[in-house]
Tab-separated table of C-alpha atoms and ligand atoms in Angstrom:
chain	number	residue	atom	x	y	z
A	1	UNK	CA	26.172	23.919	16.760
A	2	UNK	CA	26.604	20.332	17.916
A	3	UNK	CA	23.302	18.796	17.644
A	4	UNK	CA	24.609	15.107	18.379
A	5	UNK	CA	22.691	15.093	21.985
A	6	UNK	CA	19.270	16.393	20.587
A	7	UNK	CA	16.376	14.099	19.648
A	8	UNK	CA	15.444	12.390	16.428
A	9	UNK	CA	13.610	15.042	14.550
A	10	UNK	CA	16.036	18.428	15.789
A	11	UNK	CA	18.539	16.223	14.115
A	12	UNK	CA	16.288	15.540	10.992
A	13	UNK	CA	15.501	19.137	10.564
A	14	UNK	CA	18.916	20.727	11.555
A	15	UNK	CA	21.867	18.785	11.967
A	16	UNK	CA	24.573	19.031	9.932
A	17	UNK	CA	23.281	22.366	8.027
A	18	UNK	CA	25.405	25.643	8.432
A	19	UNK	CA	22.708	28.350	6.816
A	20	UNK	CA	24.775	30.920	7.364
A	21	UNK	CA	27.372	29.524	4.807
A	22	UNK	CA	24.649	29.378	2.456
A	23	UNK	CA	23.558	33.268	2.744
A	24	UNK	CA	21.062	32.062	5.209
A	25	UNK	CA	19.254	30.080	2.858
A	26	UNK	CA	16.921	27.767	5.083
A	27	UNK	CA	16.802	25.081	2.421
A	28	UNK	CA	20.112	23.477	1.765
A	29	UNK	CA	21.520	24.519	-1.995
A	30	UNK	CA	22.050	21.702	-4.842
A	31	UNK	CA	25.968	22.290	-4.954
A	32	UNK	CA	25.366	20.918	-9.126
A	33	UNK	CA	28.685	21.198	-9.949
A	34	UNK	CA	30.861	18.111	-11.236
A	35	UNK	CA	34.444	20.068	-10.706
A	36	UNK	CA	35.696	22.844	-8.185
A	37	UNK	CA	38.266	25.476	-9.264
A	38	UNK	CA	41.242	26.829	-8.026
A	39	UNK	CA	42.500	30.047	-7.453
A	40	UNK	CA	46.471	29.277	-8.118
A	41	UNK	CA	48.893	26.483	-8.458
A	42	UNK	CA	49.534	26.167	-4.470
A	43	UNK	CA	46.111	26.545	-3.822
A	44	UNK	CA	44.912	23.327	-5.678
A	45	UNK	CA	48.329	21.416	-4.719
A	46	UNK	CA	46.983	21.958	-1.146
A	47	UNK	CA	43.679	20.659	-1.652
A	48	UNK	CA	45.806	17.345	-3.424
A	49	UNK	CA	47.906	17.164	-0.468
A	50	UNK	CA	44.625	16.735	1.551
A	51	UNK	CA	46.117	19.170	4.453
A	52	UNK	CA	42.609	20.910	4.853
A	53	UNK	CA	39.702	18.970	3.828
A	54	UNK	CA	38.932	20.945	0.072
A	55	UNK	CA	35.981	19.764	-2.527
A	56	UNK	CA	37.797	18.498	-5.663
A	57	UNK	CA	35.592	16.480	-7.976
A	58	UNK	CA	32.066	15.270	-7.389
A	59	UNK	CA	33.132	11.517	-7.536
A	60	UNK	CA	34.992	12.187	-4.695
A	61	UNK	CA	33.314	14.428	-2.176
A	62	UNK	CA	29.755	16.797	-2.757
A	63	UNK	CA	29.081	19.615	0.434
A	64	UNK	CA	25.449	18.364	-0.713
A	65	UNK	CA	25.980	15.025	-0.670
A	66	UNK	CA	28.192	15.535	2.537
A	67	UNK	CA	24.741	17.356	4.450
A	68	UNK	CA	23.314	14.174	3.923
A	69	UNK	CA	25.920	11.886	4.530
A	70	UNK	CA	26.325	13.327	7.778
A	71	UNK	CA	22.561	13.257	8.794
A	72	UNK	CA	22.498	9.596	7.853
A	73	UNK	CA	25.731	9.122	10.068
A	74	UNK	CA	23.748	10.708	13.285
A	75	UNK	CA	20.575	9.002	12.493
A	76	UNK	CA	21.772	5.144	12.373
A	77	UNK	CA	24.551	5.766	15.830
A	78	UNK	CA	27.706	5.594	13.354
A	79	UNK	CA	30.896	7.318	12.766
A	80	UNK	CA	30.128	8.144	9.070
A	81	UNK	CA	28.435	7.135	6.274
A	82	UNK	CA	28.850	6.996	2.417
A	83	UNK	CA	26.236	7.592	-0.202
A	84	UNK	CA	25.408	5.473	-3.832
A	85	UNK	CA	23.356	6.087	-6.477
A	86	UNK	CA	20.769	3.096	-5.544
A	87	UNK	CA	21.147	0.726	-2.823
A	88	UNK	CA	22.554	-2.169	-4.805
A	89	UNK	CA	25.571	-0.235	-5.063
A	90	UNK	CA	26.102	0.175	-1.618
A	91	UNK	CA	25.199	-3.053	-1.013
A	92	UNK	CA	27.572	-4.388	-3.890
A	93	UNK	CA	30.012	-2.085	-2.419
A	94	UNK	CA	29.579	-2.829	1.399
A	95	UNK	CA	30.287	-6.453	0.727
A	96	UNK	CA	33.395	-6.077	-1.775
A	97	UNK	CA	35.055	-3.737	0.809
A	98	UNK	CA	34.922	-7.043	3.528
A	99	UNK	CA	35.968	-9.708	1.179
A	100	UNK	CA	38.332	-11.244	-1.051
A	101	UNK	CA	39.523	-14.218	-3.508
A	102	UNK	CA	37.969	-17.483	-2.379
A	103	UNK	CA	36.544	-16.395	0.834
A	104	UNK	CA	33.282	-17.880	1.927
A	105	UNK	CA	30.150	-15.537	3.301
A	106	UNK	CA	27.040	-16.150	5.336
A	107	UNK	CA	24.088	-15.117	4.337
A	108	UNK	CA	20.463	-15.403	5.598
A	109	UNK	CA	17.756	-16.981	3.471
A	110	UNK	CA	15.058	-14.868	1.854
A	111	UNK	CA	16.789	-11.513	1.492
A	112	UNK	CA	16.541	-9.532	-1.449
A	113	UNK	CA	16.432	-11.002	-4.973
A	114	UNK	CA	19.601	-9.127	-6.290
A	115	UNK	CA	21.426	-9.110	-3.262
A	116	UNK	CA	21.373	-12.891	-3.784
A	117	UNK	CA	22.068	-12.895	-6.851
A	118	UNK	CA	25.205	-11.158	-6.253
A	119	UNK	CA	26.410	-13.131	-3.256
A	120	UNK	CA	25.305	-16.690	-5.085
A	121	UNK	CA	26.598	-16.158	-9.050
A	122	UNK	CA	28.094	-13.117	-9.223
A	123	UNK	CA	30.841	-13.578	-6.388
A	124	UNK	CA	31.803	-16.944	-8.204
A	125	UNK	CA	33.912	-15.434	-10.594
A	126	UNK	CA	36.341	-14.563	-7.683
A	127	UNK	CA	35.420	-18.186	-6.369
A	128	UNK	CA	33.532	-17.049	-3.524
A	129	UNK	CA	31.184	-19.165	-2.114
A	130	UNK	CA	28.091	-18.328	-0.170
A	131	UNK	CA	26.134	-20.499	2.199
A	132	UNK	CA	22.488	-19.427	2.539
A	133	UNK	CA	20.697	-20.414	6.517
A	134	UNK	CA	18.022	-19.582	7.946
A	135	UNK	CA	19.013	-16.751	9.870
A	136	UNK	CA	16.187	-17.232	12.551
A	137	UNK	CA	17.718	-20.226	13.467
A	138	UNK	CA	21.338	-19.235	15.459
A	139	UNK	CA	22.552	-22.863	15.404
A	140	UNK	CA	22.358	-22.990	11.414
A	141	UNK	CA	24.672	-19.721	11.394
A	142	UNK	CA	26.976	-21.406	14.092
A	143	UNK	CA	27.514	-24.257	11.775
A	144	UNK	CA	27.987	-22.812	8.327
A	145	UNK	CA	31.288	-21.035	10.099
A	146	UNK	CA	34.320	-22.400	8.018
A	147	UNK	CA	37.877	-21.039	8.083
A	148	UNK	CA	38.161	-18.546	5.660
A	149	UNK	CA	34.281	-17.092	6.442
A	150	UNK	CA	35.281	-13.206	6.419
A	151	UNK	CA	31.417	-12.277	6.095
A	152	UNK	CA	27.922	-12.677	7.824
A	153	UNK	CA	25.466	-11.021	5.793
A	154	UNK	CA	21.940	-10.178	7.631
A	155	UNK	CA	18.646	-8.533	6.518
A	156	UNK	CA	16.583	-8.263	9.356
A	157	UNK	CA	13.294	-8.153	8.988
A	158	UNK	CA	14.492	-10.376	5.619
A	159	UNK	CA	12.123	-10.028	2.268
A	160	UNK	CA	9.054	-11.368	1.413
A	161	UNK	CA	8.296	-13.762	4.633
A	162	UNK	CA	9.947	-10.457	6.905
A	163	UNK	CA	11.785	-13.528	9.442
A	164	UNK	CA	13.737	-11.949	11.780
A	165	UNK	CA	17.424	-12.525	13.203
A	166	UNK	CA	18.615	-11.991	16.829
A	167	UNK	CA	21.341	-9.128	15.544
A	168	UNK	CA	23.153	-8.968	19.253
A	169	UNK	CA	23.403	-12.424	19.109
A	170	UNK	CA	24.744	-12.636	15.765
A	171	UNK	CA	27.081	-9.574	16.311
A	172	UNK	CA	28.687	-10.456	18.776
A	173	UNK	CA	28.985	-14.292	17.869
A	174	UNK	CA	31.168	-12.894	14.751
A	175	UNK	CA	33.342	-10.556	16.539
A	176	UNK	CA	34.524	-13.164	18.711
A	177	UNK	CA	35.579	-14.913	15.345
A	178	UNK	CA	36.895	-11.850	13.700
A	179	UNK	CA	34.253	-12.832	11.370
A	180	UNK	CA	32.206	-8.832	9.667
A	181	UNK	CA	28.986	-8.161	9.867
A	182	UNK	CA	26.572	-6.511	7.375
A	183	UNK	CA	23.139	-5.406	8.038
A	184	UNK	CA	20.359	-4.373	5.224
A	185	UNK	CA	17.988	-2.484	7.505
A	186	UNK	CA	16.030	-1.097	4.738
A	187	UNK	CA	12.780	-2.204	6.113
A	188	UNK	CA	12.819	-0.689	9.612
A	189	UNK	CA	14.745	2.443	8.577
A	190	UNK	CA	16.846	4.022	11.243
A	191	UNK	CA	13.886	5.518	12.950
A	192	UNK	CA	12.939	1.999	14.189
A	193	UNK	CA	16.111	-0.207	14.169
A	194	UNK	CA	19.882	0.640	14.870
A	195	UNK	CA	22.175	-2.338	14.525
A	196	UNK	CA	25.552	-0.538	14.785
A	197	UNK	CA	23.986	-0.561	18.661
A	198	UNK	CA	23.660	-3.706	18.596
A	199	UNK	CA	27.131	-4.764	17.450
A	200	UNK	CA	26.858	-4.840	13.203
A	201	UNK	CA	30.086	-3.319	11.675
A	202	UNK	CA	28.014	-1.898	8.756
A	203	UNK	CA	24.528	-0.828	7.893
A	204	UNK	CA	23.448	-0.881	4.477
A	205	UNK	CA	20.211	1.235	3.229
A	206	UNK	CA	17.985	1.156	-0.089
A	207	UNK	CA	17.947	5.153	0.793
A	208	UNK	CA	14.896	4.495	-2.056
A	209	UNK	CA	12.705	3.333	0.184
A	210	UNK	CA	11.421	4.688	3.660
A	211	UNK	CA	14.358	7.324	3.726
A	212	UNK	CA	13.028	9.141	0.495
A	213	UNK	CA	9.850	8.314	0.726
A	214	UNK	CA	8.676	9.800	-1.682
A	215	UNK	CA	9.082	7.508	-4.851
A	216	UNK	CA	11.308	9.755	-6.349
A	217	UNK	CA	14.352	8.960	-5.989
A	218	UNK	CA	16.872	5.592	-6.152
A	219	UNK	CA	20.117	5.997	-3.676
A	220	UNK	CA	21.561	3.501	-0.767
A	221	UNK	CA	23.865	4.417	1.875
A	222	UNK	CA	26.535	2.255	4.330
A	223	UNK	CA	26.845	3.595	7.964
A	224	UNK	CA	29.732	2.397	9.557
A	225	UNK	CA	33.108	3.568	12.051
A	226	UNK	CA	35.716	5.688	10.669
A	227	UNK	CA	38.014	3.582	9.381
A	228	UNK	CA	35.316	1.511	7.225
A	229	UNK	CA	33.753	4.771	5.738
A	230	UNK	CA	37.541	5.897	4.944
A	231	UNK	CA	38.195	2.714	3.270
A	232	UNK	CA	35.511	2.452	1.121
A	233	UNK	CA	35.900	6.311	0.496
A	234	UNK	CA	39.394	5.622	-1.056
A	235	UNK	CA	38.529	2.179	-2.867
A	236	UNK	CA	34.599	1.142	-3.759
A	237	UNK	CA	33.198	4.517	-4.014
A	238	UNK	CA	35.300	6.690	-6.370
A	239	UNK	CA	36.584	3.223	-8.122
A	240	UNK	CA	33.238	1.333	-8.850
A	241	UNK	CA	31.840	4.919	-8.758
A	242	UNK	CA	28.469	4.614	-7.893
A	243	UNK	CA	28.322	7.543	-6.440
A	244	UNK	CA	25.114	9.869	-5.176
A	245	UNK	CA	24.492	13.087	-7.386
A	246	UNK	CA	23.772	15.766	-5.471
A	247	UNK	CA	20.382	16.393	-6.293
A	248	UNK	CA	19.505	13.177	-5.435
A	249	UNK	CA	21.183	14.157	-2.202
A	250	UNK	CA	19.094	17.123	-1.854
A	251	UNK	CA	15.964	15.521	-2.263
A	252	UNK	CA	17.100	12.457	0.288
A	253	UNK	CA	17.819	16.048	2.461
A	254	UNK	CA	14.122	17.072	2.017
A	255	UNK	CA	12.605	13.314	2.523
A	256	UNK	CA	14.668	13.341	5.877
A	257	UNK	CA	12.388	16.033	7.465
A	258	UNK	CA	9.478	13.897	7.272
A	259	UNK	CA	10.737	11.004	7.935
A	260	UNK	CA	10.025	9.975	11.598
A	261	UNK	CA	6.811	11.630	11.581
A	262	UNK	CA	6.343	9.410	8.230
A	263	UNK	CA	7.492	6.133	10.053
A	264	UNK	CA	4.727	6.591	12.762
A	265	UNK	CA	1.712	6.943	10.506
A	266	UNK	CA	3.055	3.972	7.822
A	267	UNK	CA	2.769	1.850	11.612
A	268	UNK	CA	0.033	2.993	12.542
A	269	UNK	CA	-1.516	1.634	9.315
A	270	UNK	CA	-0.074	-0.925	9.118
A	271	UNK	CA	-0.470	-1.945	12.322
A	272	UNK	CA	-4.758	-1.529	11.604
A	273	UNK	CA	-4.299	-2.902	8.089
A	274	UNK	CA	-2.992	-6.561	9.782
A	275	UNK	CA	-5.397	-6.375	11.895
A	276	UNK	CA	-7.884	-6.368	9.394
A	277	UNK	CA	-6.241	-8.952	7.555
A	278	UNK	CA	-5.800	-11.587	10.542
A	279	UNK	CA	-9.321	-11.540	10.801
A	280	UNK	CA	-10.540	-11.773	7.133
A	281	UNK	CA	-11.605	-14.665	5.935
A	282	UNK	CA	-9.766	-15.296	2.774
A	283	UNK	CA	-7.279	-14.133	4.482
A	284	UNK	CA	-4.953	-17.491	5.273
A	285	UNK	CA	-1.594	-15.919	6.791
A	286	UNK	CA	0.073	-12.446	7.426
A	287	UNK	CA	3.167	-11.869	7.465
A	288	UNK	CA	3.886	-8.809	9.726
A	289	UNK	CA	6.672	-8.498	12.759
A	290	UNK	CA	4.195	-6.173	14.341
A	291	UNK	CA	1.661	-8.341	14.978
A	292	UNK	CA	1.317	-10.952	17.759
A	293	UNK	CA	0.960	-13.648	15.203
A	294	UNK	CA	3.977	-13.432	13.926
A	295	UNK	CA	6.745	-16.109	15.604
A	296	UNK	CA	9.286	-14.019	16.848
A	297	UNK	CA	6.720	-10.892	17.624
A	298	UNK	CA	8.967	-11.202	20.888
A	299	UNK	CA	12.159	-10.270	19.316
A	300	UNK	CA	10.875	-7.835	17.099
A	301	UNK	CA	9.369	-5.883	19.627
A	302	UNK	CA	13.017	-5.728	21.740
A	303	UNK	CA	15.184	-5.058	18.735
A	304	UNK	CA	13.151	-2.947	16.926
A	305	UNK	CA	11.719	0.643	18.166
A	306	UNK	CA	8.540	0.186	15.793
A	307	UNK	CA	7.204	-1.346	12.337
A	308	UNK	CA	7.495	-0.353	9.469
A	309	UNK	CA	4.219	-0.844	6.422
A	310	UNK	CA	5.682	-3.149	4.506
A	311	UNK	CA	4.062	-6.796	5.060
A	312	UNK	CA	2.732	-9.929	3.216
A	313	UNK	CA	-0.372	-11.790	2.959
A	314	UNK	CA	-1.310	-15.059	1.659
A	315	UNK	CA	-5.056	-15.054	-0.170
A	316	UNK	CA	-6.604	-18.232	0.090
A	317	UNK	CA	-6.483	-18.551	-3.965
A	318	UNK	CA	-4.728	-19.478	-7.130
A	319	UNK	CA	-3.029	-17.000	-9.033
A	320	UNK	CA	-6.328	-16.379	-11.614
A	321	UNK	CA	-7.597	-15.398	-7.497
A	322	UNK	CA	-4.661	-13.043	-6.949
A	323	UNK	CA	-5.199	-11.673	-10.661
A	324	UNK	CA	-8.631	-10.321	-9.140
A	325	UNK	CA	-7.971	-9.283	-6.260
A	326	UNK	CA	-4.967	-7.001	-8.123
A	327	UNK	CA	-7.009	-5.583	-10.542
A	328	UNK	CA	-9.746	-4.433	-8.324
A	329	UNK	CA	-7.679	-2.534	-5.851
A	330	UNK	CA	-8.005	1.191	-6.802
A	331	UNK	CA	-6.283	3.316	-4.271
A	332	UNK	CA	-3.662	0.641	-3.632
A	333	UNK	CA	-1.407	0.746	-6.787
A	334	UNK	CA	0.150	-1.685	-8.255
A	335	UNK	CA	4.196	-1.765	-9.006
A	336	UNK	CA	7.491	-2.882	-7.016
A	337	UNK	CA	9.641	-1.256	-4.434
A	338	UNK	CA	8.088	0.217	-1.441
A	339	UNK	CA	8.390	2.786	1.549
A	340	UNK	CA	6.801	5.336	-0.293
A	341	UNK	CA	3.799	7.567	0.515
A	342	UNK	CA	1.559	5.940	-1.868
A	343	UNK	CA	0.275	2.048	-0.750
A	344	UNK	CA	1.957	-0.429	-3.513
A	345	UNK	CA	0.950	-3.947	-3.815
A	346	UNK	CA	2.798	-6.244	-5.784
A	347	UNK	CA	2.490	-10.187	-6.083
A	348	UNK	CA	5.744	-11.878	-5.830
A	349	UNK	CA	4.650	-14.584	-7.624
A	350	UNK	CA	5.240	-12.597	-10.886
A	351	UNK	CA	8.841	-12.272	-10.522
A	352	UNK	CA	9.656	-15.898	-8.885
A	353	UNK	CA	8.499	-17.634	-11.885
A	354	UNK	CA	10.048	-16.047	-14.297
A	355	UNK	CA	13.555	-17.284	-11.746
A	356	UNK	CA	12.891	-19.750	-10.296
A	357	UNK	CA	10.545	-23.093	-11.150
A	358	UNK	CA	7.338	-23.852	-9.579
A	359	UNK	CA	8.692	-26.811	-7.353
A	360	UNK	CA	10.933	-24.301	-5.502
A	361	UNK	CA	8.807	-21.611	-4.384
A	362	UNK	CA	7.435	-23.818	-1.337
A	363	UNK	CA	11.175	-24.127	-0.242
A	364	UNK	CA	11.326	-19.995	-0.558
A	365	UNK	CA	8.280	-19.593	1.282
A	366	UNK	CA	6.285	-18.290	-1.659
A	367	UNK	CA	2.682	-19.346	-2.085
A	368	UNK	CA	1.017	-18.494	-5.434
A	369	UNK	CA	-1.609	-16.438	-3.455
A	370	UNK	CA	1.003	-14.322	-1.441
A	371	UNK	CA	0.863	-10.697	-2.044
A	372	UNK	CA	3.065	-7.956	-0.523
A	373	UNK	CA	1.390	-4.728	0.329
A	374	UNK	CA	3.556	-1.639	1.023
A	375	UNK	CA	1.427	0.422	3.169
A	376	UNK	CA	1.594	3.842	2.591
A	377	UNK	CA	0.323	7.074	4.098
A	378	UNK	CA	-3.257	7.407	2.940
A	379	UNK	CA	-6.307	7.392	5.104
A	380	UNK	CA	-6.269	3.771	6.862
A	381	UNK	CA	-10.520	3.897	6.412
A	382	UNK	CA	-10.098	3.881	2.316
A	383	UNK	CA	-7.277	1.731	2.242
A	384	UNK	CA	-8.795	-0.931	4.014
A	385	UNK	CA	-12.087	-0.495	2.628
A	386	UNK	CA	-10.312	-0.725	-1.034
A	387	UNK	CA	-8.775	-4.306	0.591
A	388	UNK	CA	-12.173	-5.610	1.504
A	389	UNK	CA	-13.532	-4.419	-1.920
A	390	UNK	CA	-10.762	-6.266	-4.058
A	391	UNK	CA	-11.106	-8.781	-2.005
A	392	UNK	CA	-14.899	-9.795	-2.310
A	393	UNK	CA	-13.944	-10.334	-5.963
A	394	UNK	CA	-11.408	-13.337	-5.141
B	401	LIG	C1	15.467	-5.043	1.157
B	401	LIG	C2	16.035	-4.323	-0.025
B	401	LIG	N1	17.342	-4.027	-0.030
B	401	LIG	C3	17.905	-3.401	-1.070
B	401	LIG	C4	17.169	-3.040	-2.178
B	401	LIG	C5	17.864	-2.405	-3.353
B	401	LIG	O1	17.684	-1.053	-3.360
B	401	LIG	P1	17.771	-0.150	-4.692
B	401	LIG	O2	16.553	-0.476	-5.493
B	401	LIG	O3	17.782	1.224	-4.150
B	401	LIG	O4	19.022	-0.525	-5.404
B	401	LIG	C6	15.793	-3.280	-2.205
B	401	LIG	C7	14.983	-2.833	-3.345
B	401	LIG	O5	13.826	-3.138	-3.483
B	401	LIG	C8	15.212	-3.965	-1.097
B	401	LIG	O6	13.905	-4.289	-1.097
């Protein structure tokens, strides 16, 4: 059945799924199984000659994995996509594929922490060098454009500060320059943002976040056209081999069901929980693309389809202020990552300065009181209530 003109959720729930190859089971099975056999000599030198598409090894192609692969395809407007076993490798991956020996990338201030650190130490081995801009800012992008740039590298809403860049704008600036783009659209999911729409050549997902939902699980996938998918098929995936297991797969599968349904209640409280917070107050700044205060609420609201729970707040305090507030909260947990069911706050101050020294957290945007809160699925009532309680101790 060809599902591809049905809505969001048919394709969540069906597409991609043939039950009747799987003795009608209505759950998709866990094809655990690192090899395939082979029922003669010509039968497996077909399968090498790749006349009809045949399952050899699980480095190489899973029917689990594929279910999934396929969904993700149809939910982010691409050709195809490709699985990993955690985002950073197709992150890692994604950007390898574009570039090579001494090329110079683009990449947007404030995205995540190892994402940067690939891009700005590891890549300098092959003596590729990365300018960092502030990707809000089109002109600074415009400028840092130097012959051999092969790569603009986006995250959009970015980490931390969530700044947002004008993708269309962006995409289509590159193409004229034969310049690729890559997107990390983690943070909206594909429920609320599709940049291959918009122009991007590839998407890149932590699949451990809002796609599995469920804190369970650490994959990533890249969305892209054919040829892209094919060529990282044949080179990054089964040679770095960061590949997806297939229960993994399965569980991403089972997250999928939920997941639009999921998207619309993590807005909704997140959308109450800013509220709350603008208003508070200790409460000096929020940092939140879904609410009016934020600078480019404008473009957020015409690129994106909805918001996502994941946002920032600065506490009017010092860290032994933040130290409070943290361990007061009792519903709200405390631990990284985010896009999970379960609310997750997590200063960033405890990371940055172990990194990086105190002088350059102003230039990174990061105040000693900032906390992000991953908002999760709970009742909005306790959650803010547990807010207000944690922070009357500050
Ligand atoms: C924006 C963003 N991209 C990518 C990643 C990396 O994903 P993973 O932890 O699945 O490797 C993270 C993880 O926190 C993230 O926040």
């Amino acid at each position: 059945m060809d599902y591809t003109n049905y809505g969001l959720q048919t394709i969540l729930s069906h597409y991609a799924e043939e039950n009747e190859k799987y003795l009608g089971a209505a759950a998709v099975p866990i094809f655990e199984t690192s090899t395939f056999v082979f029922e003669s000599y010509e039968d497996i030198d077909e399968a090498f000659s790749h006349k009809n598409k045949r399952y050899i090894y699980t480095r190489g192609m899973n029917p689990t994995v594929e279910i999934l692969e396929k969904k993700l395809a149809a939910l982010e407007k691409g050709e195809r996509a490709k699985c990993f076993a955690s985002g950073m490798a197709a992150i890692s991956s994604a950007i390898l594929n574009v570039i090579k020996a001494k090329d110079h990338v683009i990449c947007v201030k404030n995205i995540y922490g190892p994402t940067y650190n690939f891009l700005s130490k590891y890549l300098t081995k092959f003596n590729i060098e990365t300018t960092f801009v502030n990707g809000e800012n089109f002109e600074e992008i415009k400028e840092a454009v130097r012959e051999n740039t092969s790569l603009i590298y986006l995250e959009s809403p970015n980490s931390l500060i969530f700044m947002l860049q004008d993708i269309k704008k962006i995409a289509s600036f590159a193409k004229e320059r034969g310049i690729k783009t890559i997107i990390d659209n983690s943070w909206a999911s594909p429920v609320f943002q599709n940049p291959l729409e918009m122009g991007i050549d590839m998407v890149v997902h932590s699949a451990s976040k809002y796609i599995g939902g469920h804190s369970d699980v650490v994959a990533g996938c890249i969305v892209g056209n054919k040829d892209i998918i094919c060529r990282i098929e044949e080179n990054e995936y089964p040679l770095l081999g960061g590949i997806l297991a297939p229960f993994e797969a399965w569980l991403l599968i089972r997250g999928l069901r939920t997941l639009e349904i999921r998207m619309e209640k993590h807005m909704k409280n997140a959308l109450a929980i800013s509220e709350f917070l603008a208003q508070h107050p200790k409460i000096s700044k929020i940092y939140y693309p879904g609410h009016p205060s934020h600078p480019q609420y404008e473009l957020a609201r015409k690129q994106m389809k909805g918001f996502s729970g994941l946002l920032s707040f600065e506490i009017d305090c010092d860290i032994e202020g933040v130290k409070r507030f943290i361990n007061n909260l009792k519903i709200i947990k405390l631990g990284v990552s985010w896009g999970g069911y379960e609310s997750l706050a997590f200063p960033p101050v405890i990371s940055y300065s172990k990194e990086i020294p105190a002088e350059r957290f102003k230039d990174y945007g990061i105040k000693p009181g900032l906390v992000r809160l991953s908002v999760g699925l709970e009742n909005v009532e306790d959650l803010i209530d547990d807010l207000e309680r944690a922070l009357s101790k500050v």
